PDB file of C-alpha atoms in Angstrom:
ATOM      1  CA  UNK A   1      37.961 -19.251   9.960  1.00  0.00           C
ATOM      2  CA  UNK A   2      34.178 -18.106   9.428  1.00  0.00           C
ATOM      3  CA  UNK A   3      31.938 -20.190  12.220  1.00  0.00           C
ATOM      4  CA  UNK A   4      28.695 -21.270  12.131  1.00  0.00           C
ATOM      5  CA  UNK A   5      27.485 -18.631  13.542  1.00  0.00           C
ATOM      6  CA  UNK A   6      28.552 -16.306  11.310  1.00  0.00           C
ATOM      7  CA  UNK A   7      27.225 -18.116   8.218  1.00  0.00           C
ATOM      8  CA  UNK A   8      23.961 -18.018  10.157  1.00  0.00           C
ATOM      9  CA  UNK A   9      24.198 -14.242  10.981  1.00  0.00           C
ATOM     10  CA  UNK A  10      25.380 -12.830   7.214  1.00  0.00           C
ATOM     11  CA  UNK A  11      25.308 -12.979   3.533  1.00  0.00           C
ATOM     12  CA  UNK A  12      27.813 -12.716   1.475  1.00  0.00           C
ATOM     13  CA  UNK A  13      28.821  -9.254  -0.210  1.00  0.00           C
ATOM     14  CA  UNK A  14      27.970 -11.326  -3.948  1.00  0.00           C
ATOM     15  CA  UNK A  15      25.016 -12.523  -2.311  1.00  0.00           C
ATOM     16  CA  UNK A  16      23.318  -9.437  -0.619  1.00  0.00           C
ATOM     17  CA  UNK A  17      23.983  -7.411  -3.870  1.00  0.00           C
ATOM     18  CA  UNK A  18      22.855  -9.853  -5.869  1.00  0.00           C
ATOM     19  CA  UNK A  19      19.609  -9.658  -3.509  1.00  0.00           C
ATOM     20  CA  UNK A  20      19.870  -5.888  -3.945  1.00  0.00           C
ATOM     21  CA  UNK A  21      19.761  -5.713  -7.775  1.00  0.00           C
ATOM     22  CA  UNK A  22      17.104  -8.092  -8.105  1.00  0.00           C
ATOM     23  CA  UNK A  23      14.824  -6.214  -5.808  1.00  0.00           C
ATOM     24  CA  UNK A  24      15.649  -2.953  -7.481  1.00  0.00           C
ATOM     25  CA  UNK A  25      14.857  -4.098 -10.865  1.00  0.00           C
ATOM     26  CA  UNK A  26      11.970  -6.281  -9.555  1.00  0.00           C
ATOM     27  CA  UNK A  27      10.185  -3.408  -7.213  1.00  0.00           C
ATOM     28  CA  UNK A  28      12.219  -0.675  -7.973  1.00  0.00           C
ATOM     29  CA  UNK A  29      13.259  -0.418  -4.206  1.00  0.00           C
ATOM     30  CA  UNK A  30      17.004   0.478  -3.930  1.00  0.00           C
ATOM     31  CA  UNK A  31      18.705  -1.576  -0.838  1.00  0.00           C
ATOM     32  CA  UNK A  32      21.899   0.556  -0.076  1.00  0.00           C
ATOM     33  CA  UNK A  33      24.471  -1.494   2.021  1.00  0.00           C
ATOM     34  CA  UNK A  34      23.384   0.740   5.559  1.00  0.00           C
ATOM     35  CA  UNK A  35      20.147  -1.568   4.727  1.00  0.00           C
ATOM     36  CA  UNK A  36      21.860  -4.513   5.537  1.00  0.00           C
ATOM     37  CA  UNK A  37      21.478  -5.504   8.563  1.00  0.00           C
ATOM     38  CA  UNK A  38      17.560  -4.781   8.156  1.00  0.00           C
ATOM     39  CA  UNK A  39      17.455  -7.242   4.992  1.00  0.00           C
ATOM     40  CA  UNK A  40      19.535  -9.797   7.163  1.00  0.00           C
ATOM     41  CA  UNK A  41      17.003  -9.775  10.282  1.00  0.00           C
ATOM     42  CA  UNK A  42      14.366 -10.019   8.193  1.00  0.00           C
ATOM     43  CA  UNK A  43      15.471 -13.094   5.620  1.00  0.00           C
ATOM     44  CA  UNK A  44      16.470 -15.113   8.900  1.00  0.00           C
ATOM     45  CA  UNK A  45      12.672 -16.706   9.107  1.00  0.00           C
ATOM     46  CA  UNK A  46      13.072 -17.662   5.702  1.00  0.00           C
ATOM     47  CA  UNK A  47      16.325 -19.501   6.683  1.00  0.00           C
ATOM     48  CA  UNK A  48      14.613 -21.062   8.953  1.00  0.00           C
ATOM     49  CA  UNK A  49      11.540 -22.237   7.051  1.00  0.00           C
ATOM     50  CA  UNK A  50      13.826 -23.862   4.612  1.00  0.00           C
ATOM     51  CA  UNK A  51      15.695 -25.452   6.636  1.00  0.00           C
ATOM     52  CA  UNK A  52      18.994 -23.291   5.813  1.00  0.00           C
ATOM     53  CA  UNK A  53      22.433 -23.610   8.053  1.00  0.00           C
ATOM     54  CA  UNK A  54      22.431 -20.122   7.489  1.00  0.00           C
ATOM     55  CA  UNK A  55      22.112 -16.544   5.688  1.00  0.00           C
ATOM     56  CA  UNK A  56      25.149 -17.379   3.307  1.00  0.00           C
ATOM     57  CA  UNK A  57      23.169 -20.866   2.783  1.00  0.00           C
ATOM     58  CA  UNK A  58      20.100 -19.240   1.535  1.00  0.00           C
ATOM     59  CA  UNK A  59      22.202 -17.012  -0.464  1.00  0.00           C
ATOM     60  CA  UNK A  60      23.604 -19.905  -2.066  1.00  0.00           C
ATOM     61  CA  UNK A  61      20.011 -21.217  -2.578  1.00  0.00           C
ATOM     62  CA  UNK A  62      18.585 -18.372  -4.443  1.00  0.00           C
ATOM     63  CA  UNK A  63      21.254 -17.847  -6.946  1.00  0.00           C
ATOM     64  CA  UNK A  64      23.587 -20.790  -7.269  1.00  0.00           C
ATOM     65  CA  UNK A  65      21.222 -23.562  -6.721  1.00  0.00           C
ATOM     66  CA  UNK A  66      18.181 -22.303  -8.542  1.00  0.00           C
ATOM     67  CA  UNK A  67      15.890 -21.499  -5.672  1.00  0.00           C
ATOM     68  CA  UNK A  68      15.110 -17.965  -6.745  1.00  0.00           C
ATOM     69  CA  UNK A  69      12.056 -18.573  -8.609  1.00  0.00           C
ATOM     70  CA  UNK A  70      10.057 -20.360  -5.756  1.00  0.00           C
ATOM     71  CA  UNK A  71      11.674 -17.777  -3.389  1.00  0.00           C
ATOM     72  CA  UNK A  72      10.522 -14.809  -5.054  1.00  0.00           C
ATOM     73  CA  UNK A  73       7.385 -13.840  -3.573  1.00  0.00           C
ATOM     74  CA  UNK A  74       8.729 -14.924   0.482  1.00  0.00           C
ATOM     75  CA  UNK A  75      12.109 -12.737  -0.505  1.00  0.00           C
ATOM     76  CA  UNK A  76       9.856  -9.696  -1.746  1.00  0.00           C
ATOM     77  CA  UNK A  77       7.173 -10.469   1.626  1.00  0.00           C
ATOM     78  CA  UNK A  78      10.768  -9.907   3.678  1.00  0.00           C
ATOM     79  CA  UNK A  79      12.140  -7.105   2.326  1.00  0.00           C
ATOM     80  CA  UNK A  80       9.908  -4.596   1.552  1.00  0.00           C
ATOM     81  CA  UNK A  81       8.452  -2.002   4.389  1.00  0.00           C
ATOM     82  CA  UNK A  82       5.015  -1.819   5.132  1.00  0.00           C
ATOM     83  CA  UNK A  83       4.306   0.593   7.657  1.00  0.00           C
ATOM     84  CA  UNK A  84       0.888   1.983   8.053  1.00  0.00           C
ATOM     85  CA  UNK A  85      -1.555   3.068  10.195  1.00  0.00           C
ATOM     86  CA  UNK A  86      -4.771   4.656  10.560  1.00  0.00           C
ATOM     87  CA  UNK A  87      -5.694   8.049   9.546  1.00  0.00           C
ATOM     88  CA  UNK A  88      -2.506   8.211   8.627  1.00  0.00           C
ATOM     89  CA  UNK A  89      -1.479  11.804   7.779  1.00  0.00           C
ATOM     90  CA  UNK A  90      -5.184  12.526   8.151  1.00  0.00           C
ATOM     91  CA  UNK A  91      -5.471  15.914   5.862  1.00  0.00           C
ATOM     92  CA  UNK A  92      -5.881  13.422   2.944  1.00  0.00           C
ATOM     93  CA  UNK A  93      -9.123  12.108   4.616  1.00  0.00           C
ATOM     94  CA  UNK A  94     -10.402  15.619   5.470  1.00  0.00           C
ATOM     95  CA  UNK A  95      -9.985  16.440   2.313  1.00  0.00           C
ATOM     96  CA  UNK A  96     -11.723  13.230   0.813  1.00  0.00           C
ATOM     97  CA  UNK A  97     -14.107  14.530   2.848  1.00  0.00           C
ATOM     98  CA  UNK A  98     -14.509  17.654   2.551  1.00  0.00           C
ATOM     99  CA  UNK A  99     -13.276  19.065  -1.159  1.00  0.00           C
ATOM    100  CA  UNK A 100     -12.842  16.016  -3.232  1.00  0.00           C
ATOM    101  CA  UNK A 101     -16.370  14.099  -2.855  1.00  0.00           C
ATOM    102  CA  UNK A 102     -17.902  17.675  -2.559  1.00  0.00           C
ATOM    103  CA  UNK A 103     -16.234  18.068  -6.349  1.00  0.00           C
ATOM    104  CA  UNK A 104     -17.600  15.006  -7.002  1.00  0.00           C
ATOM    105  CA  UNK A 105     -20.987  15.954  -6.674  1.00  0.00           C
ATOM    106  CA  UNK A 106     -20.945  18.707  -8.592  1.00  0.00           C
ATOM    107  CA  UNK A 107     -19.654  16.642 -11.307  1.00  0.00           C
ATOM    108  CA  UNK A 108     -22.717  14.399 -11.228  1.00  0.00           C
ATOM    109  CA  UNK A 109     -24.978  17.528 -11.382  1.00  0.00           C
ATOM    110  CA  UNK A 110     -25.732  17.605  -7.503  1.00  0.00           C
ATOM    111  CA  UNK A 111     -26.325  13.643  -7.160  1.00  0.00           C
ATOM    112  CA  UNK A 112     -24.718  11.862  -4.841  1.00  0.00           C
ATOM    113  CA  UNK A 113     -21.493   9.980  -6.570  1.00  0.00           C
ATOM    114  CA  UNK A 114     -20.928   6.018  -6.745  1.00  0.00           C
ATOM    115  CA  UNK A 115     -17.008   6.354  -5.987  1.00  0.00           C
ATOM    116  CA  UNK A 116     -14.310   3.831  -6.821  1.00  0.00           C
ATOM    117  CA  UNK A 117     -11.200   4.304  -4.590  1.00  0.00           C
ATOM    118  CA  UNK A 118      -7.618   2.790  -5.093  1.00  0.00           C
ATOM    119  CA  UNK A 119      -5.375   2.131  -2.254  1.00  0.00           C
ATOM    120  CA  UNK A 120      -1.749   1.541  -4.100  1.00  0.00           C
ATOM    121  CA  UNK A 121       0.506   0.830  -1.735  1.00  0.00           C
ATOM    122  CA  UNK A 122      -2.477  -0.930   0.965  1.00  0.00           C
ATOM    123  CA  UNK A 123      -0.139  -2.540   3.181  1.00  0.00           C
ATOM    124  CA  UNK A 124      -2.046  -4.610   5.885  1.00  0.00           C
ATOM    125  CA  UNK A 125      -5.297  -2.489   4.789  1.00  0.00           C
ATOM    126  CA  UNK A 126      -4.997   0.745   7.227  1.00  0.00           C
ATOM    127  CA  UNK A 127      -5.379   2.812   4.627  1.00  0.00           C
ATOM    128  CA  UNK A 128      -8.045   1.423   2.583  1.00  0.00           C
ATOM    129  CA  UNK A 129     -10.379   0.537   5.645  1.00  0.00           C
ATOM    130  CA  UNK A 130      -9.936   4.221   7.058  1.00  0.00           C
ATOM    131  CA  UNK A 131     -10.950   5.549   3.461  1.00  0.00           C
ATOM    132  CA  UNK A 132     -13.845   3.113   3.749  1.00  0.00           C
ATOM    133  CA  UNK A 133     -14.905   4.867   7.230  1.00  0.00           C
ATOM    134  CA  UNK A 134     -14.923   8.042   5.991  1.00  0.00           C
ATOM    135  CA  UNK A 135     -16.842   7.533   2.424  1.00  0.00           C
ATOM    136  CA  UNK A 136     -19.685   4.868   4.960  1.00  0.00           C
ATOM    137  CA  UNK A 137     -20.166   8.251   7.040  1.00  0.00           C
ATOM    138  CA  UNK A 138     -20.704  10.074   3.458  1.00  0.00           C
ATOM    139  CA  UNK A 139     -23.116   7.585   2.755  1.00  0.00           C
ATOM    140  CA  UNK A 140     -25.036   7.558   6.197  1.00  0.00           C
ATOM    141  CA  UNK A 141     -25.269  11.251   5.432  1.00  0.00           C
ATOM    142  CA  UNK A 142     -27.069  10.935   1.859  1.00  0.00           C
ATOM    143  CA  UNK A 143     -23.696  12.652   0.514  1.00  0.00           C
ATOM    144  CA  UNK A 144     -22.134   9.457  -1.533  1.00  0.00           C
ATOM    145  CA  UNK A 145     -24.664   7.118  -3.309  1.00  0.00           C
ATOM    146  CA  UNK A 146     -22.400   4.191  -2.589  1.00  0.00           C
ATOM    147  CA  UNK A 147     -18.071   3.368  -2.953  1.00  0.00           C
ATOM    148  CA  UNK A 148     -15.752   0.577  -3.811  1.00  0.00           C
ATOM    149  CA  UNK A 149     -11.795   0.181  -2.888  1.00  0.00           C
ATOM    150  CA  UNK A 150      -9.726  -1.877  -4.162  1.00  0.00           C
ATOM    151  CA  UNK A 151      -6.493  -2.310  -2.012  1.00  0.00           C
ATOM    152  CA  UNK A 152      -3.169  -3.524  -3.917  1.00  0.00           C
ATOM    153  CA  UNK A 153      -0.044  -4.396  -2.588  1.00  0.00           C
ATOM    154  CA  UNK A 154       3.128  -6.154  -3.784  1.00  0.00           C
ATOM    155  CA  UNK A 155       3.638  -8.735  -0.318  1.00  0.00           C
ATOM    156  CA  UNK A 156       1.135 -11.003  -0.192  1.00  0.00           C
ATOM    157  CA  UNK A 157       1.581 -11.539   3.716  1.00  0.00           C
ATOM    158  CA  UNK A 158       0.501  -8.127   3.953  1.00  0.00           C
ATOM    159  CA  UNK A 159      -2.373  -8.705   1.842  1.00  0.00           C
ATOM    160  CA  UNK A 160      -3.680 -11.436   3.717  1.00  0.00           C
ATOM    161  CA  UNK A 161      -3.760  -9.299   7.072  1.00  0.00           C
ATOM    162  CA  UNK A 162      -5.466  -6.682   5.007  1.00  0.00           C
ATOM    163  CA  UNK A 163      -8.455  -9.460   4.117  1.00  0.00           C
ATOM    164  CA  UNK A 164      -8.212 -10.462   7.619  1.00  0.00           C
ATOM    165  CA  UNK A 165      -8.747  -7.337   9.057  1.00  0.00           C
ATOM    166  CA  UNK A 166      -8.204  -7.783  12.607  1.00  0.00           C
ATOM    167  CA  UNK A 167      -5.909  -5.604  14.148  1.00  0.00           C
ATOM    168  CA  UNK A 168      -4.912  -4.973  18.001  1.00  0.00           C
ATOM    169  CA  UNK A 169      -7.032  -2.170  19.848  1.00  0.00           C
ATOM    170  CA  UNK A 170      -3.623  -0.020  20.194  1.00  0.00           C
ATOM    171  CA  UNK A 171      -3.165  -0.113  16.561  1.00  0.00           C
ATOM    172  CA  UNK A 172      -6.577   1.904  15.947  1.00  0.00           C
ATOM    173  CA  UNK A 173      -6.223   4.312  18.309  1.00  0.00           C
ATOM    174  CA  UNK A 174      -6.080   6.730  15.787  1.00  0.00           C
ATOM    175  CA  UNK A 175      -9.522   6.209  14.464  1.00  0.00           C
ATOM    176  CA  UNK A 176     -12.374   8.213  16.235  1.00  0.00           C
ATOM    177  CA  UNK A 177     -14.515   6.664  18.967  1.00  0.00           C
ATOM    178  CA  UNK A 178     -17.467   7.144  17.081  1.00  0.00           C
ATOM    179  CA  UNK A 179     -16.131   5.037  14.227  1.00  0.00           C
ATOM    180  CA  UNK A 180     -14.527   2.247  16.401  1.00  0.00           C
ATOM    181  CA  UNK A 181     -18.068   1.918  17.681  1.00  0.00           C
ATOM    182  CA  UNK A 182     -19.775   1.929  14.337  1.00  0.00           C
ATOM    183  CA  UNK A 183     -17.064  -0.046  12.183  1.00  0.00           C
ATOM    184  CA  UNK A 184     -14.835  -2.334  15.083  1.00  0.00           C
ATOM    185  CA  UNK A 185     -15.789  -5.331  16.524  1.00  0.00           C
ATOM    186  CA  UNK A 186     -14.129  -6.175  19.733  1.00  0.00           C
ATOM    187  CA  UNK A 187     -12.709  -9.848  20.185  1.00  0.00           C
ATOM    188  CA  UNK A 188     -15.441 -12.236  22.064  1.00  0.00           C
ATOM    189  CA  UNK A 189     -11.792 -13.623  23.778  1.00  0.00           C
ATOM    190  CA  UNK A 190     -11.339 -11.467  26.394  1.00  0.00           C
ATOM    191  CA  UNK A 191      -8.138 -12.667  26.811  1.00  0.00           C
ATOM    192  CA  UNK A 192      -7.302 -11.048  22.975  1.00  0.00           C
ATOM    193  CA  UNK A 193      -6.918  -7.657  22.882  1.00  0.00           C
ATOM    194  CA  UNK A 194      -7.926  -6.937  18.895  1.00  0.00           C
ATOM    195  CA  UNK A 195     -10.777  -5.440  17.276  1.00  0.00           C
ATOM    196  CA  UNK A 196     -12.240  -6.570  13.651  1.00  0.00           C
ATOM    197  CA  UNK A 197     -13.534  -4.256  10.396  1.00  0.00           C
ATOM    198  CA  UNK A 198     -17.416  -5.188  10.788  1.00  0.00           C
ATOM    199  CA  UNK A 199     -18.339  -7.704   7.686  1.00  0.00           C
ATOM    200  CA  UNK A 200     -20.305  -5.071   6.242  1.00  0.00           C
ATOM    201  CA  UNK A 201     -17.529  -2.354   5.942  1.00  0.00           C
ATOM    202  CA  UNK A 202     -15.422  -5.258   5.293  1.00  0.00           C
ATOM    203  CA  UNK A 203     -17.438  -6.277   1.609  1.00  0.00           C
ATOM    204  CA  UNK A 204     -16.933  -2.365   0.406  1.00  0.00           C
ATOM    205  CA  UNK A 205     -12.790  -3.346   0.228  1.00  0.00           C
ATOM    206  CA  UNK A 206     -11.206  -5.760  -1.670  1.00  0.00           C
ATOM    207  CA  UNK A 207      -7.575  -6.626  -1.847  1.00  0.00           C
ATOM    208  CA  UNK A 208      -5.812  -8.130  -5.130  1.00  0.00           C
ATOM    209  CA  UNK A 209      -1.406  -8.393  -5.393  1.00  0.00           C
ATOM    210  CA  UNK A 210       0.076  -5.727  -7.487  1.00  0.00           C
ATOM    211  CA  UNK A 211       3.849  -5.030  -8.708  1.00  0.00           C
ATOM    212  CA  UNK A 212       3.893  -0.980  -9.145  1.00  0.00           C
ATOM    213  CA  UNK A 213       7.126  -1.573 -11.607  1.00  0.00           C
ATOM    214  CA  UNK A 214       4.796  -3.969 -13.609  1.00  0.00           C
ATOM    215  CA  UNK A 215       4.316  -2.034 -17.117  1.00  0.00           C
ATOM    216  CA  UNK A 216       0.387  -2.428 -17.208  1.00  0.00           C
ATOM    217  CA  UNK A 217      -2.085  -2.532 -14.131  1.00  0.00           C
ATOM    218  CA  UNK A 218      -5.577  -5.063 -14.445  1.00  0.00           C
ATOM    219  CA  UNK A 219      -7.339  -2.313 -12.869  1.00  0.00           C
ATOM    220  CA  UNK A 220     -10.148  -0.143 -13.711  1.00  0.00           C
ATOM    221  CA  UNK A 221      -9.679   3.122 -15.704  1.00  0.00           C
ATOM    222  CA  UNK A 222     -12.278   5.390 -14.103  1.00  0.00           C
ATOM    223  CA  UNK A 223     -11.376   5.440 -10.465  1.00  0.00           C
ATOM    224  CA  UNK A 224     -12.294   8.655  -8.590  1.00  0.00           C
ATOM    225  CA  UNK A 225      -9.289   8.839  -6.198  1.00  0.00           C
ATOM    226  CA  UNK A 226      -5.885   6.931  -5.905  1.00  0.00           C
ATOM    227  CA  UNK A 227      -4.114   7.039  -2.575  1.00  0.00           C
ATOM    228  CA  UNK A 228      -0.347   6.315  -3.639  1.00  0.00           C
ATOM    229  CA  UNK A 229       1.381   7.594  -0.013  1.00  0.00           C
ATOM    230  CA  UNK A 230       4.963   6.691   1.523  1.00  0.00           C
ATOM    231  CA  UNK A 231       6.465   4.296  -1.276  1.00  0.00           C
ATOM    232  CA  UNK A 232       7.711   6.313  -3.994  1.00  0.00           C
ATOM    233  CA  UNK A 233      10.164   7.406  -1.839  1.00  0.00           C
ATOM    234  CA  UNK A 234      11.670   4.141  -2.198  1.00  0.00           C
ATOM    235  CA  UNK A 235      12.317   4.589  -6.126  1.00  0.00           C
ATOM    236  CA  UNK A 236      14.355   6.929  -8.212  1.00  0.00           C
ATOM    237  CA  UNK A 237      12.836   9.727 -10.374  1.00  0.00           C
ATOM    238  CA  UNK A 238      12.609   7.829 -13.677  1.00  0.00           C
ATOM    239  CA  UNK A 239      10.227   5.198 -11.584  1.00  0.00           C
ATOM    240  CA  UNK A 240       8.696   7.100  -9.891  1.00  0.00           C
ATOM    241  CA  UNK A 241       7.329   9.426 -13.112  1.00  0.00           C
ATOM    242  CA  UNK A 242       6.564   5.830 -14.746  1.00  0.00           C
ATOM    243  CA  UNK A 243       4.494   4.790 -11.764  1.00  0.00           C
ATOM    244  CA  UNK A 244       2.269   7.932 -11.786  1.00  0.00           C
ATOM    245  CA  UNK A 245       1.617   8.370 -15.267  1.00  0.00           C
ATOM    246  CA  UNK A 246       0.554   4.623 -15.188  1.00  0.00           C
ATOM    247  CA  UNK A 247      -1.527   5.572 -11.993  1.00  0.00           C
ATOM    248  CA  UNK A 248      -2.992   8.758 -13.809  1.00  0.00           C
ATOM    249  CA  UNK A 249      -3.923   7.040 -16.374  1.00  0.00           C
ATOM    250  CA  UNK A 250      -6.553   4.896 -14.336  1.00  0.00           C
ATOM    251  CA  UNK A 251      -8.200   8.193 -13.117  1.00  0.00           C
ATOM    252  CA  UNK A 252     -11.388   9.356 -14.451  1.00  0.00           C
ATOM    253  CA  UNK A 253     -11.175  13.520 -16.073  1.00  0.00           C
ATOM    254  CA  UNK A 254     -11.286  15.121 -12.728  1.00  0.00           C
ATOM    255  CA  UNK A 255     -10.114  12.488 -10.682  1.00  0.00           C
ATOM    256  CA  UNK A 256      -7.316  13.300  -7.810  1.00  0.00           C
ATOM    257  CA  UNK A 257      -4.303  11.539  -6.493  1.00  0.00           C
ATOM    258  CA  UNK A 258      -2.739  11.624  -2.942  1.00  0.00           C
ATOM    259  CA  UNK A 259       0.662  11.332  -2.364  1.00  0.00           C
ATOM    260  CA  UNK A 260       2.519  10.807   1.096  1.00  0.00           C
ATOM    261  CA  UNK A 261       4.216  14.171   2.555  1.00  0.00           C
ATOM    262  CA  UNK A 262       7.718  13.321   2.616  1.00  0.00           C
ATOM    263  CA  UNK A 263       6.837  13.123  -1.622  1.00  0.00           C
ATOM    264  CA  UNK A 264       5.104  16.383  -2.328  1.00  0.00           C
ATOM    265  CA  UNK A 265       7.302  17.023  -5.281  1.00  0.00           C
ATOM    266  CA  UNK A 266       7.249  13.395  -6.954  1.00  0.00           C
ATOM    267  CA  UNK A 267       3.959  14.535  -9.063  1.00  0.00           C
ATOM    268  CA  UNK A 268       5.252  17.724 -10.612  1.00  0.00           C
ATOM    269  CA  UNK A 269       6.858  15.765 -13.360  1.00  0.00           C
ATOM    270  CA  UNK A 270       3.592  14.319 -14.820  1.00  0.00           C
ATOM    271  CA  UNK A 271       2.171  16.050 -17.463  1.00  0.00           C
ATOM    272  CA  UNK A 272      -1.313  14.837 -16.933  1.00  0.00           C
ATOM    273  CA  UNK A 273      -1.702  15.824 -13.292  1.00  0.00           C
ATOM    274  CA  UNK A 274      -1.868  19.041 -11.727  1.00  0.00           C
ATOM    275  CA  UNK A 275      -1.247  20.543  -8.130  1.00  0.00           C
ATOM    276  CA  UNK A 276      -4.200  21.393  -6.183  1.00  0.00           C
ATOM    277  CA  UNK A 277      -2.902  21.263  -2.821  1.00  0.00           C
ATOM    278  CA  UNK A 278       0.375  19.662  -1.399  1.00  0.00           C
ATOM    279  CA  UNK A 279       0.742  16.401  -2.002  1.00  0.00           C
ATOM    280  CA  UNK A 280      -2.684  16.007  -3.619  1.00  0.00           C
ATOM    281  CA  UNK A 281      -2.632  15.907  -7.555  1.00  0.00           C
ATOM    282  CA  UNK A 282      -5.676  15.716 -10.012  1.00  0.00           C
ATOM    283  CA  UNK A 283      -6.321  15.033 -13.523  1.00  0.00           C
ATOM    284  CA  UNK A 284      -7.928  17.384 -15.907  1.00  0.00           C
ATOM    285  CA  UNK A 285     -11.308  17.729 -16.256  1.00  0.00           C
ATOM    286  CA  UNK A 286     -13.278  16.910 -19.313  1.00  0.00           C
ATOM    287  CA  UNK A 287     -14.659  20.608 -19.627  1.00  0.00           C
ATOM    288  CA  UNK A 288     -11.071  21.833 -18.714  1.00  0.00           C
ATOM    289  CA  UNK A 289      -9.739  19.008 -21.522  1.00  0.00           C
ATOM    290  CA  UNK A 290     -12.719  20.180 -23.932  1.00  0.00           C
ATOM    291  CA  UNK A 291     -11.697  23.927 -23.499  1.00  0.00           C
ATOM    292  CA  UNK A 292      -7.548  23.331 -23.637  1.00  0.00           C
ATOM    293  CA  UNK A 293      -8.404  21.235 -27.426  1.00  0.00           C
TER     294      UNK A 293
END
């Protein structure tokens, strides 16, 4: 005889691979059965916000009782991983830095370039406010005229830390002490250990809810360089060649494309990017497009 408890504690096998397929097809993230436990820990606040006996209760709720569509975006918020931090794997930013603005330049006949960056997969905004550090530096330095990022994620809880920007001081130990003094603002609590993104680093950034599996982005086509790091690993081949031809396709002739370590690979199967380093991919040029014709 199952207990209350144990309704509380597990879905059912129909249920959790019910959960599984829609997330697959809906975000292309694959939710093998050693994820379950994860997924179970995780949809337990949404049991509790509605009110649910239990996990097989909310099962019940999505897909017998109609609940799905109203649930979607909370079940999506749950589910999906969103680990970041910043300067993550911090190569990419040297060579921002160093080769692709650089590149840039030369591109724009020696003037200083106005940059549009794309964080794909922002998470709570790591990412995109690092990039941001970097290219204000560039700026300070006479070396970038001036930069926008846009930030896109598919959980909007995520997104709404990323506009919030406040973060606790052990989370940006990575960043340099020269930038935490230039671009963090420490809490006037003492009693709350968190920093801020200062306002003005804060209006270069702006955060909008995308679905990578979504067959069309809103998004500029002219974008200078696309960070795309640490999610494709969560789809299969087929997506994955889907998501960066779609992602090419919003760079500008020249423009490059960084993807996370663990997928160095994942771009050599898109026809209109090539390797220039590991794990960073760009587009051809409009000379080198001119000259291939």
């Amino acid at each position: 005889m199952q207990t209350a408890t144990d309704a509380y504690d597990h879905l059912s096998d129909k249920h959790f691979k019910a959960i599984a397929a829609f997330i697959e097809t809906r975000v292309g993230i694959k939710l093998p059965q050693t994820k379950r436990t994860m997924v179970e820990g995780r949809l337990r606040k949404r049991v509790r916000a509605l009110g649910l006996p239990g996990l097989q209760a909310y099962g019940a709720h999505l897909f017998e009782r109609g609940g799905l569509a109203d649930e979607t975006i909370h079940l999506i918020d749950c589910v999906t991983t969103n680990k970041t931090d910043f300067f993550r794997e911090p190569s990419h930013f040297e060579f921002l830095r160093d080769v692709a603005v650089p590149q840039l330049t030369l591109r724009q006949g020696g003037r200083p370039p106005q940059l549009k960056v794309w964080s794909a997969a922002s998470s709570t905004g790591a990412e995109a406010y690092t990039a941001a550090m970097v290219l204000q530096d560039l700026v300070a330095a006479g070396k970038v005229a001036r930069f926008s990022i846009l930030g896109t994620d598919v959980s909007t809880e995520v997104l709404r830390d990323a506009r919030a920007a406040i973060y606790p001081r052990a989370f940006v130990a990575p960043v340099p002490a020269p930038m935490q003094q230039r671009y963090l603002m420490r809490s006037k609590n003492p009693r709350e250990d968190v920093v801020r993104v200062t306002p003005e680093l804060r209006r270069t950034v702006h955060f909008e809810r995308l679905n990578l599996m979504d067959e069309a982005y809103p998004f500029d086509r002219d974008v200078d360089v696309i960070f795309c790091r640490n999610v494709l690993i969560y789809f299969d081949k087929p997506t994955q060649n889907a998501v960066l031809s779609r992602l090419a396709s919003h760079l500008r002739p020249g423009g490059y494309l960084m993807l996370g370590h663990s997928e160095s690979m994942a771009g050599s199967g898109v026809d209109a990017l090539r390797s220039v380093v590991p794990t960073v991919y760009q587009t051809a040029s409009a000379a080198g497009a001119r000259s291939a014709a």
